[in-house]
């Protein structure tokens, strides 16, 4: 079986159980500008878990593209991936534990033909917030799971929540026994030795964690499941790593033939990061120095560094991209339709990185000369870190060059500095994630509506060709990126500001309706990624000045917004401008 066959089997199985298939939402969240990337299947479905009506009903099945960059530096080992696909079946206040467990068991043993002996499961052991999930354990036994392969663990293993707040609940995880020898008498699915591999997580989402740390029951009982496609594919094919399956193998082989100094870790990093970067670019991401643009930049640059390490000529990049489109195009047609943008973006970033390397090297030489004059033969960790932070100059390259000139390099202290830096940026991303799911404060909602007005005003004042390219909202301000070929003049900025304020003063009603996607588009509704929407969409209208496909939420009337003030207009990337604005109440 191949990955795409597993995906199709999954979709069809759940379709036969009354689920509607919905397409993957983009990696770059559409309605959640404060989040970097979609990191789990639940992400685009949060409003429906909270009780909003989903246009496709209460039973959904999906295949969601996800990007998790917390482990970016682990990629290269035999299992970590940044980009992956998560298959999921969803009950939005429909069935609960019993059917969810029945479906999982039937799909694994009847559709994928996994012998039940290979499977074990874990359940929530209970604490002050929620009871021990004996019901789930009993249901597992009813579908044939022997008692001795049902384990109980605490919140760390068997509770699922995205970030710190929001919908959550106990989960039951299904593990596949690889057949490896147990690591000890107490070897179990949570010991992490590698004998047991988690393949599917069923979350029984009936709680909401509040900002003060307390839990309340949600309006409805939901089921959120996540099955990692690449991992399942690897296990079913009896492979040791996802890099040995059809998703990566042709790329790994190609890199091997091109490499002058082979290293399997470097080949994995190149194959993984190339795929991840291509997926991000296909969904509209572009490299930059902040937020998601920065993550993309890191992915591309790390890949290039490892191409260099392998001794592969960077002129091969275009061929490698095309090869990946051949491998992955059937699963992700957006790679085919965005071929040119992907090639251009990656090649442009490569050129920039080459310049960075040149600048960094000059800077390093200057520093080494200074040290020589002072008769010092150690390059300090702080200096290595400065080169890394300021010039993006990779520490391994610094070390190599410095050592060639007879210097010692303290990479151990560098690692410590680096770790601290990582911790900070990780905290930053978690904050972001949390913000996205939990922060639907009146302020952010008002800013969300203001972005629609700004989008509409730009079309009137600048050109109907202006389109939204991204946005980012906090409780304090909004940022809006849009396509535009010139810096706005003061006059244009003033006109845009005035027009938005005029609409605010007019007290225009904000209304929402569900309609067929085609009808929405034909009626002139604005949207960022047309092919990504399901057939039935929600459309928000503001008076008759703005109409956009959007998941909300929004204010009820523009008179709730306050005064709109543009604080800054600047370039964001080629052909894209950025406006920072605030609302004054
Ligand atoms: N939300 C759960 C996870 O990401 C199941 O989909 O594991």
Coordinates of C-alpha atoms and ligand atoms in Angstrom, one line a residue:
X1 CA 0.0 0.0 0.0
X2 CA 1.1 3.6 -0.6
X3 CA 0.4 6.7 1.3
X4 CA -2.2 7.9 -1.1
X5 CA -3.9 4.5 -1.0
X6 CA -4.0 4.7 2.8
X7 CA -5.5 8.2 2.6
X8 CA -8.2 7.1 0.2
X9 CA -9.0 4.0 2.2
X10 CA -9.4 6.2 5.3
X11 CA -11.6 8.7 3.5
X12 CA -13.8 6.0 1.9
X13 CA -14.1 4.0 5.1
X14 CA -15.4 7.0 7.0
X15 CA -17.6 8.1 4.1
X16 CA -19.3 4.7 4.3
X17 CA -20.0 5.5 8.0
X18 CA -21.8 8.7 7.1
X19 CA -18.9 11.2 7.2
X20 CA -18.4 14.0 4.7
X21 CA -15.0 14.4 3.2
X22 CA -13.5 17.9 3.6
X23 CA -10.3 19.0 1.9
X24 CA -7.2 20.0 3.8
X25 CA -7.2 23.6 5.0
X26 CA -4.0 25.4 4.0
X27 CA -0.9 25.1 6.1
X28 CA -1.1 28.8 6.7
X29 CA -4.3 29.3 8.7
X30 CA -6.9 31.3 6.9
X31 CA -9.0 32.6 9.7
X32 CA -6.5 32.5 12.4
X33 CA -3.9 35.2 11.6
X34 CA -2.2 34.9 15.0
X35 CA -1.1 31.3 14.5
X36 CA 2.1 30.4 12.5
X37 CA 1.1 27.2 10.9
X38 CA -1.6 24.6 11.1
X39 CA -0.2 22.0 13.5
X40 CA -3.0 19.6 13.9
X41 CA -6.2 18.5 12.2
X42 CA -8.3 20.2 14.9
X43 CA -6.9 23.6 14.1
X44 CA -9.2 24.6 11.3
X45 CA -12.2 23.0 13.1
X46 CA -12.0 24.7 16.5
X47 CA -15.1 26.9 16.0
X48 CA -17.1 23.7 15.3
X49 CA -15.7 21.9 18.3
X50 CA -17.0 24.9 20.3
X51 CA -20.4 24.5 18.9
X52 CA -20.7 26.5 15.7
X53 CA -22.6 24.5 13.0
X54 CA -20.3 23.0 10.4
X55 CA -21.8 23.4 6.9
X56 CA -21.0 19.7 6.1
X57 CA -22.8 18.3 9.2
X58 CA -21.7 16.6 12.3
X59 CA -19.6 13.8 10.8
X60 CA -16.5 14.9 9.1
X61 CA -13.4 13.1 7.7
X62 CA -10.3 15.0 6.6
X63 CA -6.7 14.8 5.6
X64 CA -4.9 17.8 7.1
X65 CA -1.5 19.1 6.1
X66 CA 0.4 20.0 9.3
X67 CA 3.7 21.7 10.0
X68 CA 5.4 21.3 13.4
X69 CA 8.7 23.1 13.8
X70 CA 9.4 22.6 17.5
X71 CA 11.6 19.6 16.5
X72 CA 13.1 21.1 13.5
X73 CA 16.7 20.4 14.7
X74 CA 15.8 16.8 15.2
X75 CA 15.1 16.2 11.6
X76 CA 17.8 14.0 10.2
X77 CA 17.2 11.1 12.6
X78 CA 15.0 8.2 11.6
X79 CA 11.6 9.6 12.5
X80 CA 11.2 13.3 12.9
X81 CA 9.4 15.3 10.2
X82 CA 8.3 18.9 10.2
X83 CA 5.6 18.5 7.5
X84 CA 3.2 15.6 7.8
X85 CA -0.4 14.7 7.0
X86 CA -2.9 13.8 9.6
X87 CA -5.9 11.8 8.8
X88 CA -8.9 12.4 11.1
X89 CA -12.5 11.5 11.7
X90 CA -14.6 14.0 13.5
X91 CA -17.8 13.9 15.5
X92 CA -19.1 17.3 16.2
X93 CA -21.6 16.5 18.9
X94 CA -22.6 13.3 17.1
X95 CA -21.2 9.9 18.1
X96 CA -18.8 9.6 21.1
X97 CA -16.5 7.0 22.6
X98 CA -18.3 3.8 21.6
X99 CA -18.5 4.4 17.8
X100 CA -15.2 6.1 17.7
X101 CA -13.4 3.0 19.2
X102 CA -15.4 0.6 17.0
X103 CA -14.5 2.5 13.9
X104 CA -10.8 2.7 14.8
X105 CA -10.6 -1.0 15.5
X106 CA -12.5 -2.0 12.4
X107 CA -10.4 0.3 10.2
X108 CA -7.1 -0.9 11.5
X109 CA -7.9 -4.6 11.5
X110 CA -10.3 -5.0 8.6
X111 CA -9.3 -2.3 6.2
X112 CA -5.6 -2.1 6.9
X113 CA -5.4 -5.8 7.9
X114 CA -3.3 -5.1 11.0
X115 CA -3.4 -8.2 13.2
X116 CA -5.0 -7.3 16.5
X117 CA -2.0 -8.9 18.3
X118 CA 0.1 -6.0 17.1
X119 CA -2.1 -3.4 18.8
X120 CA -2.2 -2.0 22.3
X121 CA -4.0 1.0 23.7
X122 CA -3.7 3.6 26.5
X123 CA -6.4 5.4 28.4
X124 CA -6.6 8.3 30.8
X125 CA -6.0 7.3 34.4
X126 CA -8.0 10.1 35.9
X127 CA -7.3 13.1 38.2
X128 CA -9.1 15.9 39.9
X129 CA -10.2 17.4 36.6
X130 CA -11.7 14.3 35.0
X131 CA -12.4 10.7 36.0
X132 CA -10.5 7.6 35.1
X133 CA -11.7 6.6 31.7
X134 CA -12.8 3.1 32.5
X135 CA -15.6 3.4 30.0
X136 CA -13.0 3.6 27.1
X137 CA -11.1 0.7 28.5
X138 CA -14.3 -1.4 28.6
X139 CA -15.2 -0.4 25.1
X140 CA -11.8 -1.5 23.9
X141 CA -12.3 -4.9 25.6
X142 CA -15.7 -5.2 23.9
X143 CA -14.1 -4.9 20.4
X144 CA -11.5 -7.5 21.3
X145 CA -8.6 -5.8 22.9
X146 CA -7.2 -8.0 25.7
X147 CA -7.1 -6.4 29.1
X148 CA -3.4 -6.8 29.5
X149 CA -2.8 -4.6 26.5
X150 CA -4.9 -1.7 27.9
X151 CA -2.8 0.7 29.9
X152 CA -3.7 3.8 31.9
X153 CA -1.6 7.0 32.0
X154 CA -2.0 10.5 33.3
X155 CA -2.4 13.9 31.6
X156 CA 1.0 13.9 30.0
X157 CA 0.2 10.9 27.9
X158 CA -3.5 10.7 27.6
X159 CA -4.9 14.2 27.5
X160 CA -5.0 16.4 24.4
X161 CA -5.0 20.1 24.2
X162 CA -3.6 22.5 21.6
X163 CA -1.6 25.1 23.6
X164 CA -2.7 26.1 27.1
X165 CA -6.4 26.8 26.7
X166 CA -9.4 25.7 24.6
X167 CA -11.2 22.5 23.7
X168 CA -9.6 19.4 25.1
X169 CA -10.2 16.1 26.7
X170 CA -8.9 12.6 27.6
X171 CA -7.6 10.6 24.7
X172 CA -7.0 7.0 23.9
X173 CA -3.9 6.3 21.9
X174 CA -3.4 3.2 19.8
X175 CA 0.1 1.7 19.5
X176 CA 1.7 -0.6 17.0
X177 CA 4.1 -3.2 18.3
X178 CA 7.2 -3.2 16.0
X179 CA 8.2 -6.6 17.3
X180 CA 11.4 -5.3 18.8
X181 CA 12.6 -6.8 22.1
X182 CA 11.1 -5.1 25.2
X183 CA 13.6 -2.7 26.8
X184 CA 12.8 -3.9 30.3
X185 CA 10.2 -5.8 32.4
X186 CA 8.3 -2.6 32.5
X187 CA 8.5 -1.9 28.8
X188 CA 5.2 -0.2 27.8
X189 CA 3.7 2.1 25.1
X190 CA 4.7 5.2 27.0
X191 CA 8.3 4.2 27.8
X192 CA 9.6 5.6 24.5
X193 CA 12.1 2.8 23.7
X194 CA 10.7 2.4 20.2
X195 CA 9.1 -1.0 20.5
X196 CA 5.7 0.6 20.6
X197 CA 4.9 3.3 18.0
X198 CA 1.8 5.5 18.4
X199 CA -0.3 5.3 15.3
X200 CA -3.7 6.9 16.2
X201 CA -5.0 9.2 18.8
X202 CA -8.7 9.4 19.6
X203 CA -9.5 12.5 21.6
X204 CA -12.8 12.7 23.5
X205 CA -13.2 16.4 23.5
X206 CA -15.8 17.3 26.0
X207 CA -13.9 19.9 28.1
X208 CA -12.7 23.4 27.6
X209 CA -9.7 24.6 29.6
X210 CA -10.2 28.2 30.7
X211 CA -7.6 30.9 31.1
X212 CA -7.7 30.4 34.9
X213 CA -6.8 26.8 34.6
X214 CA -10.2 25.4 35.4
X215 CA -12.1 23.0 33.2
X216 CA -15.7 23.3 32.1
X217 CA -17.8 21.0 29.9
X218 CA -18.2 22.0 26.3
X219 CA -21.7 22.5 24.8
X220 CA -21.3 19.2 23.0
X221 CA -19.2 16.0 23.1
X222 CA -16.8 15.8 20.2
X223 CA -14.4 13.2 18.8
X224 CA -11.2 14.4 17.2
X225 CA -8.9 11.7 15.9
X226 CA -5.5 12.0 14.3
X227 CA -3.6 9.3 12.4
X228 CA -0.1 10.2 11.1
X229 CA -0.1 9.2 7.5
X230 CA 3.7 9.0 6.9
X231 CA 4.2 6.8 10.0
X232 CA 1.4 4.5 9.2
X233 CA 2.7 4.1 5.7
X234 CA 6.1 3.3 7.0
X235 CA 4.8 0.6 9.4
X236 CA 2.6 -1.0 6.8
X237 CA 5.5 -1.3 4.4
X238 CA 7.6 -2.7 7.2
X239 CA 10.2 0.1 6.8
X240 CA 12.3 1.5 9.5
X241 CA 11.9 5.1 8.6
X242 CA 9.5 7.3 6.5
X243 CA 12.6 8.0 4.3
X244 CA 12.4 4.4 3.0
X245 CA 8.9 4.8 1.7
X246 CA 7.8 6.1 -1.7
X247 CA 7.2 9.6 -0.3
X248 CA 11.0 10.1 0.1
X249 CA 12.9 7.2 -1.4
X250 CA 13.3 8.5 -5.0
X251 CA 14.6 11.8 -3.6
X252 CA 16.9 10.0 -1.2
X253 CA 18.3 7.9 -4.0
X254 CA 18.7 10.9 -6.3
X255 CA 20.6 12.8 -3.6
X256 CA 22.8 9.8 -3.1
X257 CA 23.8 9.7 -6.8
X258 CA 24.6 13.4 -6.7
X259 CA 26.4 13.5 -3.4
X260 CA 30.2 13.7 -3.3
X261 CA 30.4 13.2 0.5
X262 CA 27.5 11.1 1.5
X263 CA 25.7 11.4 4.8
X264 CA 22.3 9.9 5.4
X265 CA 21.4 12.5 8.0
X266 CA 22.1 15.3 5.5
X267 CA 20.1 13.6 2.8
X268 CA 17.2 13.2 5.1
X269 CA 17.3 16.9 6.1
X270 CA 17.4 17.9 2.4
X271 CA 14.6 15.6 1.5
X272 CA 12.4 16.6 4.4
X273 CA 13.0 20.3 4.4
X274 CA 12.6 20.6 0.6
X275 CA 9.2 18.9 0.9
X276 CA 8.1 21.1 3.8
X277 CA 9.3 24.3 2.2
X278 CA 7.6 23.5 -1.1
X279 CA 4.3 22.8 0.8
X280 CA 4.6 26.1 2.7
X281 CA 5.3 28.0 -0.5
X282 CA 2.4 26.3 -2.4
X283 CA 0.1 27.6 0.3
X284 CA 1.3 31.2 -0.1
X285 CA 4.3 31.4 2.4
X286 CA 7.4 33.4 1.5
X287 CA 10.7 33.7 3.3
X288 CA 11.2 36.7 5.6
X289 CA 12.8 37.5 8.9
X290 CA 9.8 37.1 11.1
X291 CA 7.3 34.5 12.1
X292 CA 6.3 32.0 9.5
X293 CA 8.5 33.6 6.9
X294 CA 11.4 33.0 9.2
X295 CA 10.6 29.4 9.7
X296 CA 10.4 28.9 5.9
X297 CA 13.7 30.7 5.6
X298 CA 15.3 28.4 8.2
X299 CA 13.9 25.3 6.4
X300 CA 15.3 26.5 3.0
X301 CA 18.7 27.6 4.4
X302 CA 19.2 24.4 6.4
X303 CA 18.4 22.4 3.4
X304 CA 21.0 24.4 1.3
X305 CA 23.6 24.0 4.0
X306 CA 23.2 20.3 3.8
X307 CA 23.3 20.3 0.0
X308 CA 26.6 22.0 0.4
X309 CA 27.8 19.5 3.0
X310 CA 26.9 16.7 0.6
X311 CA 28.9 18.4 -2.1
X312 CA 25.8 18.7 -4.3
X313 CA 26.0 21.6 -6.8
X314 CA 23.2 24.1 -6.0
X315 CA 22.4 24.3 -9.7
X316 CA 20.6 21.0 -9.2
X317 CA 17.9 22.6 -7.1
X318 CA 15.5 23.1 -9.9
X319 CA 15.7 19.5 -10.9
X320 CA 15.3 18.4 -7.3
X321 CA 12.1 20.5 -7.0
X322 CA 10.7 19.1 -10.1
X323 CA 11.5 15.6 -9.0
X324 CA 9.6 16.3 -5.7
X325 CA 6.6 17.5 -7.7
X326 CA 6.7 14.3 -9.6
X327 CA 6.8 12.3 -6.4
X328 CA 4.2 14.3 -4.5
X329 CA 2.0 16.0 -7.2
X330 CA -0.7 13.3 -7.1
X331 CA -1.1 13.8 -3.4
X332 CA -0.8 17.6 -3.4
X333 CA -1.9 19.1 -6.7
X334 CA -1.1 22.5 -5.3
X335 CA 2.6 21.7 -5.9
X336 CA 1.8 21.4 -9.6
X337 CA -0.2 24.5 -9.8
X338 CA 2.4 26.5 -8.0
X339 CA 5.5 25.0 -9.6
X340 CA 6.8 28.3 -10.8
X341 CA 6.4 30.2 -7.5
X342 CA 8.1 27.3 -5.7
X343 CA 11.1 27.2 -8.0
X344 CA 11.5 31.0 -8.0
X345 CA 11.1 31.4 -4.3
X346 CA 13.6 28.7 -3.4
X347 CA 16.2 29.8 -6.0
X348 CA 15.9 33.5 -4.9
X349 CA 16.4 32.4 -1.3
X350 CA 19.4 30.4 -2.3
X351 CA 20.9 33.5 -3.9
X352 CA 20.3 35.5 -0.8
X353 CA 21.8 32.8 1.4
X354 CA 24.9 32.7 -0.7
X355 CA 25.3 36.4 -0.1
X356 CA 24.8 35.9 3.6
X357 CA 27.4 33.3 3.6
X358 CA 29.8 35.6 1.8
X359 CA 29.1 38.5 4.3
X360 CA 29.4 36.2 7.3
X361 CA 32.7 34.9 6.0
X362 CA 34.1 38.4 5.6
X363 CA 33.0 39.3 9.1
X364 CA 34.5 36.2 10.5
X365 CA 37.9 36.8 8.8
X366 CA 37.9 40.3 10.3
X367 CA 37.3 38.9 13.7
X368 CA 40.0 36.2 13.3
X369 CA 42.5 38.9 12.1
X370 CA 41.8 40.9 15.3
X371 CA 42.3 37.9 17.5
X372 CA 45.6 37.0 15.7
X373 CA 46.9 40.5 16.4
X374 CA 46.1 40.0 20.1
X375 CA 47.7 36.5 20.0
X376 CA 44.5 34.9 21.0
X377 CA 43.8 31.4 19.5
X378 CA 40.2 30.9 20.7
X379 CA 37.1 32.1 19.0
X380 CA 34.6 32.7 21.7
X381 CA 31.1 31.1 21.7
X382 CA 29.6 34.6 21.9
X383 CA 31.3 35.5 18.7
X384 CA 30.1 32.3 17.0
X385 CA 26.6 33.1 18.2
X386 CA 26.8 36.8 17.1
X387 CA 27.7 35.6 13.6
X388 CA 24.9 33.2 13.7
X389 CA 22.3 35.6 14.9
X390 CA 23.3 38.7 13.0
X391 CA 24.4 37.2 9.7
X392 CA 22.7 33.8 9.8
X393 CA 26.1 32.4 9.5
X394 CA 26.0 28.7 10.5
X395 CA 28.1 27.6 13.4
X396 CA 29.5 24.6 11.7
X397 CA 30.8 26.8 8.9
X398 CA 32.3 29.2 11.5
X399 CA 34.0 26.3 13.2
X400 CA 35.4 24.8 10.0
X401 CA 36.9 28.1 8.8
X402 CA 38.2 29.1 12.2
X403 CA 39.9 25.7 12.7
X404 CA 41.5 25.8 9.3
X405 CA 43.2 29.0 10.4
X406 CA 44.4 27.4 13.6
X407 CA 41.7 28.6 16.1
X408 CA 39.9 26.6 18.7
X409 CA 36.2 27.0 18.9
X410 CA 34.1 26.6 22.0
X411 CA 31.0 25.0 20.5
X412 CA 29.8 23.6 23.8
X413 CA 29.1 27.1 25.2
X414 CA 27.7 28.0 21.8
X415 CA 25.2 25.1 22.2
X416 CA 24.1 26.5 25.5
X417 CA 23.6 30.0 24.1
X418 CA 21.8 28.4 21.2
X419 CA 19.6 26.3 23.4
X420 CA 18.5 29.4 25.4
X421 CA 17.7 31.2 22.2
X422 CA 15.7 28.2 21.0
X423 CA 13.8 28.0 24.2
X424 CA 12.9 31.7 23.8
X425 CA 11.7 31.3 20.3
X426 CA 9.8 28.1 21.2
X427 CA 8.0 29.9 23.9
X428 CA 7.3 32.6 21.4
X429 CA 5.7 30.1 19.0
X430 CA 3.6 28.5 21.8
X431 CA 2.4 31.9 22.7
X432 CA 1.4 32.4 19.2
X433 CA -0.4 29.1 19.0
X434 CA -2.3 29.8 22.2
X435 CA -3.2 33.2 21.0
X436 CA -4.7 31.8 17.8
X437 CA -7.0 29.4 19.5
X438 CA -7.9 31.2 22.7
X439 CA -7.8 34.8 22.1
X440 CA -11.1 35.8 20.7
X441 CA -11.3 38.9 22.8
X442 CA -13.5 41.8 21.8
X443 CA -10.3 43.7 20.7
X444 CA -9.1 41.0 18.3
X445 CA -12.6 40.5 16.9
X446 CA -12.8 44.2 16.2
X447 CA -9.5 44.1 14.4
X448 CA -10.6 41.1 12.4
X449 CA -13.6 43.1 11.1
X450 CA -11.3 46.1 10.5
X451 CA -9.1 43.9 8.2
X452 CA -12.1 43.3 6.0
X453 CA -12.8 47.0 5.8
X454 CA -9.2 47.8 5.0
X455 CA -9.1 45.1 2.3
X456 CA -12.2 46.7 0.7
X457 CA -10.9 50.2 1.0
X458 CA -7.6 49.4 -0.7
X459 CA -9.5 48.0 -3.6
X460 CA -11.4 51.2 -4.0
X461 CA -8.5 53.6 -3.5
X462 CA -5.6 51.7 -5.0
X463 CA -6.9 49.1 -7.5
X464 CA -9.3 46.2 -7.7
X465 CA -6.2 44.0 -8.2
X466 CA -5.2 44.5 -4.6
X467 CA -5.5 41.2 -2.7
X468 CA -4.9 40.1 0.8
X469 CA -1.6 38.2 1.2
X470 CA -1.7 37.7 5.0
X471 CA -2.6 39.3 8.3
X472 CA -1.7 39.2 11.9
X473 CA -3.8 40.4 14.7
X474 CA -3.2 41.0 18.4
X475 CA -5.4 42.7 21.0
X476 CA -3.3 45.8 20.4
X477 CA -3.0 46.2 16.7
X478 CA -3.5 44.7 13.2
X479 CA -1.1 44.0 10.4
X480 CA -2.3 43.5 6.9
X481 CA -0.3 42.4 3.9
X482 CA -1.5 43.0 0.4
X483 CA -0.4 42.7 -3.2
X484 CA 0.6 46.1 -4.6
X485 CA 3.4 47.2 -6.9
X486 CA 4.2 50.6 -5.2
X487 CA 4.7 52.3 -1.9
X488 CA 1.5 54.1 -1.0
X489 CA 1.6 57.9 -1.2
X490 CA 0.6 59.9 1.8
X491 CA -2.5 60.9 -0.1
X492 CA -3.4 57.3 -0.8
X493 CA -2.9 56.3 2.9
X494 CA -5.2 59.2 3.9
X495 CA -7.9 58.2 1.5
X496 CA -7.8 54.6 2.7
X497 CA -8.0 55.7 6.3
X498 CA -10.8 58.1 5.6
X499 CA -12.8 55.5 3.7
X500 CA -12.5 52.9 6.5
X501 CA -13.6 55.5 9.0
X502 CA -16.5 56.6 6.9
X503 CA -17.7 53.0 6.8
X504 CA -17.3 52.7 10.5
X505 CA -19.3 55.9 11.1
X506 CA -22.0 54.7 8.8
X507 CA -22.7 51.9 11.3
X508 CA -22.8 49.1 8.6
X509 CA -24.3 45.8 9.7
X510 CA -22.0 42.7 9.6
X511 CA -23.9 39.7 8.3
X512 CA -23.0 36.1 7.8
X513 CA -24.5 33.5 5.5
X514 CA -23.7 30.0 4.3
X515 CA -23.7 29.4 0.6
X516 CA -22.3 27.3 -2.2
X517 CA -18.7 28.1 -2.9
X518 CA -19.3 28.7 -6.6
X519 CA -22.2 31.0 -5.8
X520 CA -20.1 32.9 -3.3
X521 CA -17.3 33.4 -5.8
X522 CA -19.6 34.4 -8.6
X523 CA -21.2 37.0 -6.4
X524 CA -17.8 38.6 -6.1
X525 CA -16.8 37.4 -2.6
X526 CA -13.2 37.9 -1.8
X527 CA -11.1 34.9 -0.8
X528 CA -7.4 34.0 -0.4
X529 CA -7.2 30.4 -1.4
X530 CA -10.2 29.4 -3.5
X531 CA -9.4 25.7 -4.0
X532 CA -9.0 25.2 -0.2
X533 CA -12.6 25.8 0.7
X534 CA -15.3 23.2 1.1
X535 CA -18.2 23.3 -1.2
X536 CA -20.3 25.2 1.3
X537 CA -18.7 28.3 2.7
X538 CA -19.4 31.0 5.2
X539 CA -19.4 34.5 3.8
X540 CA -19.2 37.6 5.8
X541 CA -20.7 40.8 4.4
X542 CA -20.3 44.3 5.7
X543 CA -23.1 46.5 4.4
X544 CA -22.6 46.4 0.7
X545 CA -18.9 47.4 0.9
X546 CA -17.2 44.1 1.6
X547 CA -17.9 40.4 1.1
X548 CA -15.4 37.8 2.1
X549 CA -15.2 34.0 2.6
X550 CA -14.2 33.8 6.2
X551 CA -14.8 31.7 9.3
X552 CA -15.3 34.8 11.6
X553 CA -15.9 35.8 14.3
X554 CA -16.8 39.5 13.6
X555 CA -18.5 42.4 15.3
X556 CA -22.2 42.9 14.6
X557 CA -21.9 46.4 13.4
X558 CA -19.0 48.6 12.2
X559 CA -19.9 51.3 14.8
X560 CA -18.3 49.0 17.4
X561 CA -14.8 49.5 15.9
X562 CA -13.7 53.0 17.1
X563 CA -11.4 55.2 15.0
X564 CA -9.1 53.5 12.5
X565 CA -5.6 54.9 12.2
X566 CA -2.8 53.7 9.9
X567 CA 0.5 53.7 11.8
X568 CA 2.8 52.5 9.1
X569 CA 3.0 51.4 5.5
X570 CA 6.0 49.4 4.4
X571 CA 7.4 46.7 2.1
X572 CA 6.8 43.2 3.2
X573 CA 8.3 41.2 0.4
X574 CA 8.5 41.6 -3.4
X575 CA 5.2 43.0 -4.7
X576 CA 3.7 42.8 -1.2
X577 CA 3.1 45.9 1.1
X578 CA 2.2 45.9 4.7
X579 CA 0.0 48.2 6.7
X580 CA 0.1 48.4 10.5
X581 CA -3.0 50.0 12.0
X582 CA -4.8 50.5 15.3
X583 CA -8.3 51.1 16.4
X584 CA -8.8 53.9 19.0
X585 CA -12.0 53.5 21.0
Ligands
LIG1 N1 -5.7 16.5 18.1 C1 -5.1 15.3 18.2 C2 -3.6 15.2 17.8 O1 -3.1 16.2 17.2 C3 -5.8 14.2 17.4 O2 -6.1 14.7 16.1 O3 -3.0 14.3 18.1

